């Protein structure tokens, strides 16, 4: 994606004050509390950090992003630019226990990345990208085009935490627009992910049957009348409801980002805890009061992101 415009105004802020406000909000606001990281539970998250490595963030910005990431054991990041300076800046504010693996650059010069706490999570041998062969191309009855591949091939890695072995597949599916052809392309990409995940979890050669698909699906809403939602769930993937009941866009009405898994395989591990981190409800209150919603949103999406993270908690044994 092209970078968001840099705000024409400045808003210097005190890092420790904003960090304290963020921590207090996530601990006390109704439905926002994230479980503490403990030895028997695994917190998995996903976050589209807008144009990471392209937009001119400050060290304080990276420190706030790292603060949020540090609440989780494994996090999938989207929109990591081929220039890894942004990812490395985040890592400089994390514990040295956090390691990273990332893909090559695809469409829009974007990589995918996983950050994970090596004190708790081990990387297994299987790492790669989803690349269905041409013979697997499918045509839908109501879609005139054939699936020809991904704009950004989803990236997968298999991890182990305690006795829980799981494959994470992170995506940033094609958006384009709301026109017929673009929607068809997005739907076919979604179907390809759902189909692959179902086939993989049933394969006798699979390292694990716990396949978790997460990331930016560009899913407008979690509803059976949404075409992208139907495509994502048609092979059995489940999107658990979360306590926050808000979307991952700054406006709160779009549910672009999701974490999906197969109940038959992963329900025993799922604790029922999941949510969206609406960090924008806590940060930069002075900016909101001084300049209003429009400038507040412009500052947040440039210096942090236009997406909110989503998280899910699993049992490790």
PDB file of N, CA, C and O in Angstrom, residues 1 3 47-57 61-62 65 69 77-91 109-111 113 115 301-305:
ATOM      1  N   UNK A   1       0.837  -1.194   0.000  1.00  0.00           N
ATOM      2  CA  UNK A   1       0.000   0.000   0.000  1.00  0.00           C
ATOM      3  C   UNK A   1       0.871   1.243   0.000  1.00  0.00           C
ATOM      4  O   UNK A   1       1.952   1.243   0.605  1.00  0.00           O
ATOM      5  N   UNK A   3       2.060   4.756   1.437  1.00  0.00           N
ATOM      6  CA  UNK A   3       1.992   5.237   2.816  1.00  0.00           C
ATOM      7  C   UNK A   3       0.885   6.262   3.004  1.00  0.00           C
ATOM      8  O   UNK A   3       0.503   6.969   2.070  1.00  0.00           O
ATOM      9  N   UNK A  47      -1.748  -8.487  13.722  1.00  0.00           N
ATOM     10  CA  UNK A  47      -1.809  -7.022  13.620  1.00  0.00           C
ATOM     11  C   UNK A  47      -1.267  -6.582  12.269  1.00  0.00           C
ATOM     12  O   UNK A  47      -0.146  -6.916  11.899  1.00  0.00           O
ATOM     13  N   UNK A  48      -2.079  -5.845  11.551  1.00  0.00           N
ATOM     14  CA  UNK A  48      -1.649  -5.162  10.339  1.00  0.00           C
ATOM     15  C   UNK A  48      -1.102  -3.799  10.773  1.00  0.00           C
ATOM     16  O   UNK A  48      -1.867  -2.890  11.081  1.00  0.00           O
ATOM     17  N   UNK A  49       0.217  -3.682  10.813  1.00  0.00           N
ATOM     18  CA  UNK A  49       0.872  -2.430  11.212  1.00  0.00           C
ATOM     19  C   UNK A  49       1.153  -1.643   9.938  1.00  0.00           C
ATOM     20  O   UNK A  49       2.071  -1.979   9.184  1.00  0.00           O
ATOM     21  N   UNK A  50       0.385  -0.633   9.700  1.00  0.00           N
ATOM     22  CA  UNK A  50       0.353   0.036   8.397  1.00  0.00           C
ATOM     23  C   UNK A  50       1.737   0.428   7.894  1.00  0.00           C
ATOM     24  O   UNK A  50       2.480   1.153   8.564  1.00  0.00           O
ATOM     25  N   UNK A  51       2.077  -0.105   6.711  1.00  0.00           N
ATOM     26  CA  UNK A  51       3.278   0.319   5.987  1.00  0.00           C
ATOM     27  C   UNK A  51       4.517   0.324   6.869  1.00  0.00           C
ATOM     28  O   UNK A  51       5.286   1.292   6.885  1.00  0.00           O
ATOM     29  N   UNK A  52       4.717  -0.769   7.590  1.00  0.00           N
ATOM     30  CA  UNK A  52       5.831  -0.854   8.528  1.00  0.00           C
ATOM     31  C   UNK A  52       7.155  -0.875   7.764  1.00  0.00           C
ATOM     32  O   UNK A  52       7.407  -1.766   6.961  1.00  0.00           O
ATOM     33  N   UNK A  53       7.981   0.127   8.031  1.00  0.00           N
ATOM     34  CA  UNK A  53       9.236   0.280   7.308  1.00  0.00           C
ATOM     35  C   UNK A  53       9.187   1.368   6.262  1.00  0.00           C
ATOM     36  O   UNK A  53      10.214   1.692   5.652  1.00  0.00           O
ATOM     37  N   UNK A  54       8.004   1.940   6.056  1.00  0.00           N
ATOM     38  CA  UNK A  54       7.834   2.996   5.056  1.00  0.00           C
ATOM     39  C   UNK A  54       7.491   4.313   5.743  1.00  0.00           C
ATOM     40  O   UNK A  54       8.117   5.350   5.475  1.00  0.00           O
ATOM     41  N   UNK A  55       6.510   4.290   6.623  1.00  0.00           N
ATOM     42  CA  UNK A  55       6.099   5.527   7.289  1.00  0.00           C
ATOM     43  C   UNK A  55       7.136   5.937   8.332  1.00  0.00           C
ATOM     44  O   UNK A  55       7.778   5.100   8.960  1.00  0.00           O
ATOM     45  N   UNK A  56       7.271   7.233   8.515  1.00  0.00           N
ATOM     46  CA  UNK A  56       8.355   7.808   9.320  1.00  0.00           C
ATOM     47  C   UNK A  56       7.958   7.851  10.796  1.00  0.00           C
ATOM     48  O   UNK A  56       7.668   8.907  11.350  1.00  0.00           O
ATOM     49  N   UNK A  57       7.993   6.698  11.432  1.00  0.00           N
ATOM     50  CA  UNK A  57       7.644   6.627  12.844  1.00  0.00           C
ATOM     51  C   UNK A  57       8.818   7.050  13.718  1.00  0.00           C
ATOM     52  O   UNK A  57       9.980   6.944  13.313  1.00  0.00           O
ATOM     53  N   UNK A  61       7.006   5.898  18.948  1.00  0.00           N
ATOM     54  CA  UNK A  61       5.968   5.134  18.240  1.00  0.00           C
ATOM     55  C   UNK A  61       6.294   3.644  18.269  1.00  0.00           C
ATOM     56  O   UNK A  61       5.441   2.806  18.569  1.00  0.00           O
ATOM     57  N   UNK A  62       7.548   3.314  17.938  1.00  0.00           N
ATOM     58  CA  UNK A  62       7.952   1.908  17.940  1.00  0.00           C
ATOM     59  C   UNK A  62       7.865   1.304  19.333  1.00  0.00           C
ATOM     60  O   UNK A  62       7.510   0.127  19.498  1.00  0.00           O
ATOM     61  N   UNK A  65       4.207   0.459  19.952  1.00  0.00           N
ATOM     62  CA  UNK A  65       3.848  -0.744  19.190  1.00  0.00           C
ATOM     63  C   UNK A  65       4.425  -1.975  19.885  1.00  0.00           C
ATOM     64  O   UNK A  65       3.745  -3.000  20.038  1.00  0.00           O
ATOM     65  N   UNK A  69       2.731  -5.481  21.447  1.00  0.00           N
ATOM     66  CA  UNK A  69       3.199  -6.794  21.002  1.00  0.00           C
ATOM     67  C   UNK A  69       3.667  -7.639  22.186  1.00  0.00           C
ATOM     68  O   UNK A  69       3.462  -8.862  22.212  1.00  0.00           O
ATOM     69  N   UNK A  77       2.368 -10.360  11.889  1.00  0.00           N
ATOM     70  CA  UNK A  77       2.342  -8.978  11.413  1.00  0.00           C
ATOM     71  C   UNK A  77       2.173  -8.957   9.907  1.00  0.00           C
ATOM     72  O   UNK A  77       2.805  -9.730   9.188  1.00  0.00           O
ATOM     73  N   UNK A  78       1.313  -8.054   9.438  1.00  0.00           N
ATOM     74  CA  UNK A  78       1.147  -7.831   8.009  1.00  0.00           C
ATOM     75  C   UNK A  78       1.615  -6.412   7.662  1.00  0.00           C
ATOM     76  O   UNK A  78       1.790  -5.578   8.535  1.00  0.00           O
ATOM     77  N   UNK A  79       1.801  -6.184   6.374  1.00  0.00           N
ATOM     78  CA  UNK A  79       2.288  -4.910   5.827  1.00  0.00           C
ATOM     79  C   UNK A  79       3.699  -4.579   6.326  1.00  0.00           C
ATOM     80  O   UNK A  79       4.029  -3.416   6.557  1.00  0.00           O
ATOM     81  N   UNK A  80       4.510  -5.614   6.486  1.00  0.00           N
ATOM     82  CA  UNK A  80       5.923  -5.397   6.781  1.00  0.00           C
ATOM     83  C   UNK A  80       6.620  -5.154   5.442  1.00  0.00           C
ATOM     84  O   UNK A  80       6.631  -6.024   4.580  1.00  0.00           O
ATOM     85  N   UNK A  81       7.185  -3.995   5.268  1.00  0.00           N
ATOM     86  CA  UNK A  81       7.799  -3.655   3.993  1.00  0.00           C
ATOM     87  C   UNK A  81       9.076  -4.463   3.752  1.00  0.00           C
ATOM     88  O   UNK A  81       9.675  -5.010   4.685  1.00  0.00           O
ATOM     89  N   UNK A  82       9.471  -4.556   2.488  1.00  0.00           N
ATOM     90  CA  UNK A  82      10.728  -5.211   2.142  1.00  0.00           C
ATOM     91  C   UNK A  82      11.891  -4.591   2.925  1.00  0.00           C
ATOM     92  O   UNK A  82      12.842  -5.271   3.303  1.00  0.00           O
ATOM     93  N   UNK A  83      11.792  -3.302   3.182  1.00  0.00           N
ATOM     94  CA  UNK A  83      12.734  -2.616   4.068  1.00  0.00           C
ATOM     95  C   UNK A  83      12.383  -2.993   5.500  1.00  0.00           C
ATOM     96  O   UNK A  83      11.340  -2.601   6.023  1.00  0.00           O
ATOM     97  N   UNK A  84      13.245  -3.766   6.159  1.00  0.00           N
ATOM     98  CA  UNK A  84      12.943  -4.321   7.475  1.00  0.00           C
ATOM     99  C   UNK A  84      13.282  -3.385   8.623  1.00  0.00           C
ATOM    100  O   UNK A  84      13.235  -3.790   9.794  1.00  0.00           O
ATOM    101  N   UNK A  85      13.562  -2.125   8.332  1.00  0.00           N
ATOM    102  CA  UNK A  85      13.950  -1.185   9.381  1.00  0.00           C
ATOM    103  C   UNK A  85      12.861  -1.042  10.438  1.00  0.00           C
ATOM    104  O   UNK A  85      13.149  -0.942  11.638  1.00  0.00           O
ATOM    105  N   UNK A  86      11.603  -1.032  10.016  1.00  0.00           N
ATOM    106  CA  UNK A  86      10.506  -0.897  10.975  1.00  0.00           C
ATOM    107  C   UNK A  86      10.397  -2.095  11.898  1.00  0.00           C
ATOM    108  O   UNK A  86      10.212  -1.956  13.110  1.00  0.00           O
ATOM    109  N   UNK A  87      10.508  -3.296  11.323  1.00  0.00           N
ATOM    110  CA  UNK A  87      10.446  -4.510  12.134  1.00  0.00           C
ATOM    111  C   UNK A  87      11.602  -4.536  13.128  1.00  0.00           C
ATOM    112  O   UNK A  87      11.419  -4.870  14.312  1.00  0.00           O
ATOM    113  N   UNK A  88      12.795  -4.195  12.687  1.00  0.00           N
ATOM    114  CA  UNK A  88      13.946  -4.208  13.581  1.00  0.00           C
ATOM    115  C   UNK A  88      13.830  -3.132  14.657  1.00  0.00           C
ATOM    116  O   UNK A  88      14.285  -3.321  15.786  1.00  0.00           O
ATOM    117  N   UNK A  89      13.205  -2.001  14.330  1.00  0.00           N
ATOM    118  CA  UNK A  89      12.997  -0.961  15.333  1.00  0.00           C
ATOM    119  C   UNK A  89      12.061  -1.458  16.438  1.00  0.00           C
ATOM    120  O   UNK A  89      12.286  -1.180  17.621  1.00  0.00           O
ATOM    121  N   UNK A  90      11.017  -2.182  16.059  1.00  0.00           N
ATOM    122  CA  UNK A  90      10.121  -2.772  17.061  1.00  0.00           C
ATOM    123  C   UNK A  90      10.893  -3.760  17.925  1.00  0.00           C
ATOM    124  O   UNK A  90      10.798  -3.745  19.165  1.00  0.00           O
ATOM    125  N   UNK A  91      11.679  -4.615  17.314  1.00  0.00           N
ATOM    126  CA  UNK A  91      12.419  -5.633  18.060  1.00  0.00           C
ATOM    127  C   UNK A  91      13.403  -5.013  19.047  1.00  0.00           C
ATOM    128  O   UNK A  91      13.685  -5.593  20.101  1.00  0.00           O
ATOM    129  N   UNK A 109       5.095  -4.820  -2.293  1.00  0.00           N
ATOM    130  CA  UNK A 109       6.389  -4.884  -1.611  1.00  0.00           C
ATOM    131  C   UNK A 109       6.247  -5.266  -0.143  1.00  0.00           C
ATOM    132  O   UNK A 109       7.055  -4.864   0.695  1.00  0.00           O
ATOM    133  N   UNK A 110       5.230  -6.069   0.163  1.00  0.00           N
ATOM    134  CA  UNK A 110       4.934  -6.434   1.551  1.00  0.00           C
ATOM    135  C   UNK A 110       5.473  -7.814   1.903  1.00  0.00           C
ATOM    136  O   UNK A 110       5.339  -8.767   1.142  1.00  0.00           O
ATOM    137  N   UNK A 111       6.030  -7.906   3.095  1.00  0.00           N
ATOM    138  CA  UNK A 111       6.380  -9.182   3.705  1.00  0.00           C
ATOM    139  C   UNK A 111       5.343  -9.521   4.779  1.00  0.00           C
ATOM    140  O   UNK A 111       4.578  -8.652   5.225  1.00  0.00           O
ATOM    141  N   UNK A 113       5.398 -11.409   8.739  1.00  0.00           N
ATOM    142  CA  UNK A 113       6.358 -11.745   9.798  1.00  0.00           C
ATOM    143  C   UNK A 113       5.631 -12.359  10.979  1.00  0.00           C
ATOM    144  O   UNK A 113       4.456 -12.051  11.249  1.00  0.00           O
ATOM    145  N   UNK A 115       6.504 -12.711  15.123  1.00  0.00           N
ATOM    146  CA  UNK A 115       7.353 -12.481  16.280  1.00  0.00           C
ATOM    147  C   UNK A 115       6.893 -13.439  17.367  1.00  0.00           C
ATOM    148  O   UNK A 115       5.690 -13.577  17.613  1.00  0.00           O
ATOM    149  N   UNK A 301      -3.145   6.571  12.514  1.00  0.00           N
ATOM    150  CA  UNK A 301      -2.876   5.635  11.422  1.00  0.00           C
ATOM    151  C   UNK A 301      -1.488   5.826  10.825  1.00  0.00           C
ATOM    152  O   UNK A 301      -0.938   4.887  10.247  1.00  0.00           O
ATOM    153  N   UNK A 302      -0.906   7.031  10.978  1.00  0.00           N
ATOM    154  CA  UNK A 302       0.450   7.225  10.468  1.00  0.00           C
ATOM    155  C   UNK A 302       1.494   6.736  11.469  1.00  0.00           C
ATOM    156  O   UNK A 302       2.436   6.032  11.105  1.00  0.00           O
ATOM    157  N   UNK A 303       1.344   7.086  12.728  1.00  0.00           N
ATOM    158  CA  UNK A 303       2.373   6.787  13.713  1.00  0.00           C
ATOM    159  C   UNK A 303       2.218   5.402  14.345  1.00  0.00           C
ATOM    160  O   UNK A 303       3.207   4.812  14.802  1.00  0.00           O
ATOM    161  N   UNK A 304       0.998   4.868  14.391  1.00  0.00           N
ATOM    162  CA  UNK A 304       0.790   3.508  14.893  1.00  0.00           C
ATOM    163  C   UNK A 304       0.219   2.644  13.781  1.00  0.00           C
ATOM    164  O   UNK A 304       0.940   1.967  13.087  1.00  0.00           O
ATOM    165  N   UNK A 305      -1.094   2.648  13.577  1.00  0.00           N
ATOM    166  CA  UNK A 305      -1.688   1.883  12.480  1.00  0.00           C
ATOM    167  C   UNK A 305      -3.149   2.251  12.313  1.00  0.00           C
ATOM    168  O   UNK A 305      -3.779   2.796  13.234  1.00  0.00           O
TER     169      UNK A 305
END
